[in-house]
Coordinates of C-alpha atoms in Angstrom, one line a residue:
X342 CA 115.4 97.6 95.6
X343 CA 114.8 95.4 92.6
X344 CA 117.6 93.0 91.6
X345 CA 118.1 91.0 88.4
X346 CA 120.4 87.9 88.5
X347 CA 120.6 85.4 85.6
X348 CA 123.0 82.7 84.5
X349 CA 123.0 82.0 80.8
X350 CA 125.0 79.6 78.7
X351 CA 125.6 80.8 75.2
X352 CA 127.8 78.9 72.7
X353 CA 131.3 78.6 74.3
X354 CA 130.6 81.2 77.0
X355 CA 128.8 81.2 80.3
X356 CA 127.3 84.5 81.3
X357 CA 126.3 85.7 84.8
X358 CA 124.0 88.6 84.8
X359 CA 123.1 90.7 87.8
X360 CA 121.6 94.1 88.4
X361 CA 119.8 96.0 91.1
X362 CA 117.7 99.1 91.2
X363 CA 117.6 101.5 94.1
X364 CA 120.4 103.8 95.4
X365 CA 121.3 107.5 95.7
X366 CA 120.4 110.5 93.5
X367 CA 120.5 109.7 89.8
X368 CA 121.9 106.2 90.5
X369 CA 118.8 104.1 90.8
X370 CA 120.9 101.0 90.8
X371 CA 123.4 99.4 93.2
X372 CA 127.0 100.0 92.2
X373 CA 128.8 96.7 91.6
X374 CA 131.4 95.8 94.3
X375 CA 133.3 93.3 92.1
X376 CA 134.4 93.0 88.5
X377 CA 135.2 89.5 87.1
X378 CA 134.8 88.1 90.6
X379 CA 137.5 90.4 91.9
X380 CA 136.3 92.6 94.8
X381 CA 136.6 96.3 94.3
X382 CA 135.3 99.1 96.4
X383 CA 132.1 100.6 94.8
X384 CA 133.7 104.0 95.4
X385 CA 136.3 103.2 92.8
X386 CA 133.7 102.0 90.2
X387 CA 131.0 104.6 90.6
X388 CA 132.9 107.7 89.2
X389 CA 133.2 105.8 85.9
X390 CA 129.6 104.8 85.6
X391 CA 126.7 107.1 84.5
X392 CA 123.5 107.7 86.5
X393 CA 120.7 105.4 85.4
X394 CA 117.9 103.1 86.3
X395 CA 119.3 99.6 85.9
X396 CA 122.7 97.9 85.9
X397 CA 123.5 94.5 84.4
X398 CA 126.9 92.8 85.1
X399 CA 127.8 90.0 82.8
X400 CA 130.8 87.7 82.9
X401 CA 132.1 85.1 80.4
X402 CA 134.9 82.6 80.4
X403 CA 136.3 80.7 77.4
X404 CA 135.4 77.0 77.4
X405 CA 138.4 76.4 75.1
X406 CA 140.9 77.3 77.8
X407 CA 138.8 77.3 81.1
X408 CA 140.4 79.4 83.8
X409 CA 142.9 81.1 81.3
X410 CA 140.8 84.2 80.7
X411 CA 137.7 86.0 81.8
X412 CA 135.8 89.0 80.6
X413 CA 133.1 91.0 82.3
X414 CA 131.1 94.2 81.5
X415 CA 128.9 96.6 83.4
X416 CA 126.0 97.9 81.4
X417 CA 123.8 100.8 82.6
X418 CA 120.5 101.2 80.9
X419 CA 121.5 98.9 78.1
X420 CA 124.7 100.8 77.3
X421 CA 128.1 99.0 77.8
X422 CA 129.9 101.4 80.2
X423 CA 132.8 99.4 81.6
X424 CA 134.5 96.2 80.5
X425 CA 137.3 94.3 82.0
X426 CA 139.3 91.5 80.3
X427 CA 141.9 89.2 82.1
X428 CA 144.0 86.6 80.3
X429 CA 146.8 84.4 81.3
X430 CA 150.0 84.8 79.3
X431 CA 153.3 83.0 78.8
X432 CA 155.8 85.8 78.0
X433 CA 156.7 89.3 78.9
X434 CA 155.2 92.3 77.0
X435 CA 155.4 96.0 77.5
X436 CA 151.6 96.4 77.3
X437 CA 151.8 100.2 77.8
X438 CA 153.7 100.4 74.5
X439 CA 151.8 97.7 72.7
X440 CA 148.4 99.2 73.5
X441 CA 149.3 102.8 73.0
X442 CA 147.4 103.1 69.7
X443 CA 144.3 101.4 71.1
X444 CA 143.6 103.9 73.9
X445 CA 143.3 107.7 74.1
X446 CA 146.4 109.3 75.4
X447 CA 147.8 106.2 77.2
X448 CA 150.4 107.1 79.8
X449 CA 152.6 104.8 81.8
X450 CA 152.1 104.5 85.5
X451 CA 154.0 102.5 88.1
X452 CA 152.1 99.9 90.1
X453 CA 155.0 98.0 91.6
X454 CA 154.7 94.5 93.2
X455 CA 155.2 92.4 90.0
X456 CA 153.4 94.7 87.6
X457 CA 156.0 95.1 84.8
X458 CA 154.0 97.4 82.6
X459 CA 150.9 99.6 83.2
X460 CA 149.3 102.6 81.7
X461 CA 146.2 104.8 82.0
X462 CA 144.3 106.5 79.2
X463 CA 141.2 108.6 79.0
X464 CA 139.1 105.6 77.9
X465 CA 140.7 102.8 80.0
X466 CA 143.8 101.2 81.4
X467 CA 146.1 98.2 80.9
X468 CA 148.5 96.2 83.0
X469 CA 150.9 93.3 82.6
X470 CA 152.0 91.5 85.6
X471 CA 154.0 88.5 86.8
X472 CA 151.6 85.7 87.8
X473 CA 152.5 82.1 88.5
X474 CA 149.1 80.3 88.7
X475 CA 148.0 78.8 92.0
X476 CA 147.8 75.0 92.3
X477 CA 144.6 73.8 90.7
X478 CA 144.5 76.7 88.2
X479 CA 145.5 76.3 84.6
X480 CA 149.3 76.1 84.4
X481 CA 149.8 75.7 80.6
X482 CA 148.2 77.0 77.4
X483 CA 148.3 73.4 76.2
X484 CA 147.9 71.3 79.3
X485 CA 147.9 67.9 77.5
X486 CA 151.4 68.7 76.0
X487 CA 152.5 70.8 79.0
X488 CA 153.4 73.6 76.5
X489 CA 153.1 77.3 77.0
X490 CA 153.6 77.7 80.7
X491 CA 151.7 80.7 82.1
X492 CA 153.7 83.2 84.0
X493 CA 151.9 86.5 83.5
X494 CA 148.5 88.1 83.4
X495 CA 147.2 90.8 81.0
X496 CA 144.5 93.2 82.2
X497 CA 142.6 95.5 80.0
X498 CA 139.9 97.9 81.2
X499 CA 137.7 99.9 78.9
X500 CA 135.3 102.8 79.7
X501 CA 132.4 103.1 77.4
X502 CA 132.6 105.8 74.8
X503 CA 129.1 107.0 75.8
X504 CA 129.9 107.6 79.4
X505 CA 129.5 111.4 80.0
X506 CA 132.6 112.9 81.6
X507 CA 131.4 115.7 83.8
X508 CA 134.8 116.3 85.3
X509 CA 138.1 117.7 83.8
X510 CA 140.3 115.1 81.9
X511 CA 142.9 115.1 84.7
X512 CA 140.3 114.2 87.3
X513 CA 138.8 111.6 85.0
X514 CA 142.2 109.9 84.5
X515 CA 142.6 109.8 88.2
X516 CA 139.3 107.9 88.5
X517 CA 140.5 105.4 85.9
X518 CA 143.9 105.0 87.7
X519 CA 142.1 104.6 91.0
X520 CA 140.1 101.7 89.6
X521 CA 143.2 100.1 88.1
X522 CA 145.1 100.4 91.4
X523 CA 142.3 99.0 93.5
X524 CA 141.6 96.1 91.1
X525 CA 145.2 94.8 90.6
X526 CA 145.9 93.6 94.2
X527 CA 142.6 91.5 94.3
X528 CA 143.3 90.1 90.9
X529 CA 146.8 89.0 91.9
X530 CA 145.5 87.5 95.2
X531 CA 142.8 85.5 93.3
X532 CA 144.8 84.4 90.3
X533 CA 148.5 84.2 91.4
X534 CA 150.7 82.3 93.9

């Protein structure tokens, strides 16, 4: 199995790149077992990725507000196939309603445990959750002035538009929802008190 791992600094972003080759039929790469440093079972990621030869996982974090947001993407054979964005927020938003025009057929789901709004679409998922940052993590949008206290997280997941969906829409949506449900607990554990 051949693996690629790189760390690159570009402008205001730091990118971590990793990829491996080798695996089961059609998937000549290792399925990632984390997204944005949050552990997720490969079985919840694989149904949303296409077969291919090489995977590259990259991650970036804003240097303007370190620790306040993170983005990552999974690229198979140079096509962006899955992206995840996490950002700390101060107020409450019904993200299912706010994002309804940005996703295909976005429908609300209940995730419980502090998730105040969540929805799954054919091309991704969103969630808004209560999240008081742990000690040592960013507490304010403007730390110097102690303004904009963080109390929530926004999560957005996007499935690449070129990913071939070989299963019926209902089953596809179930795969998207399974990824969302498996990702949120690890995110809360890593980012929240």
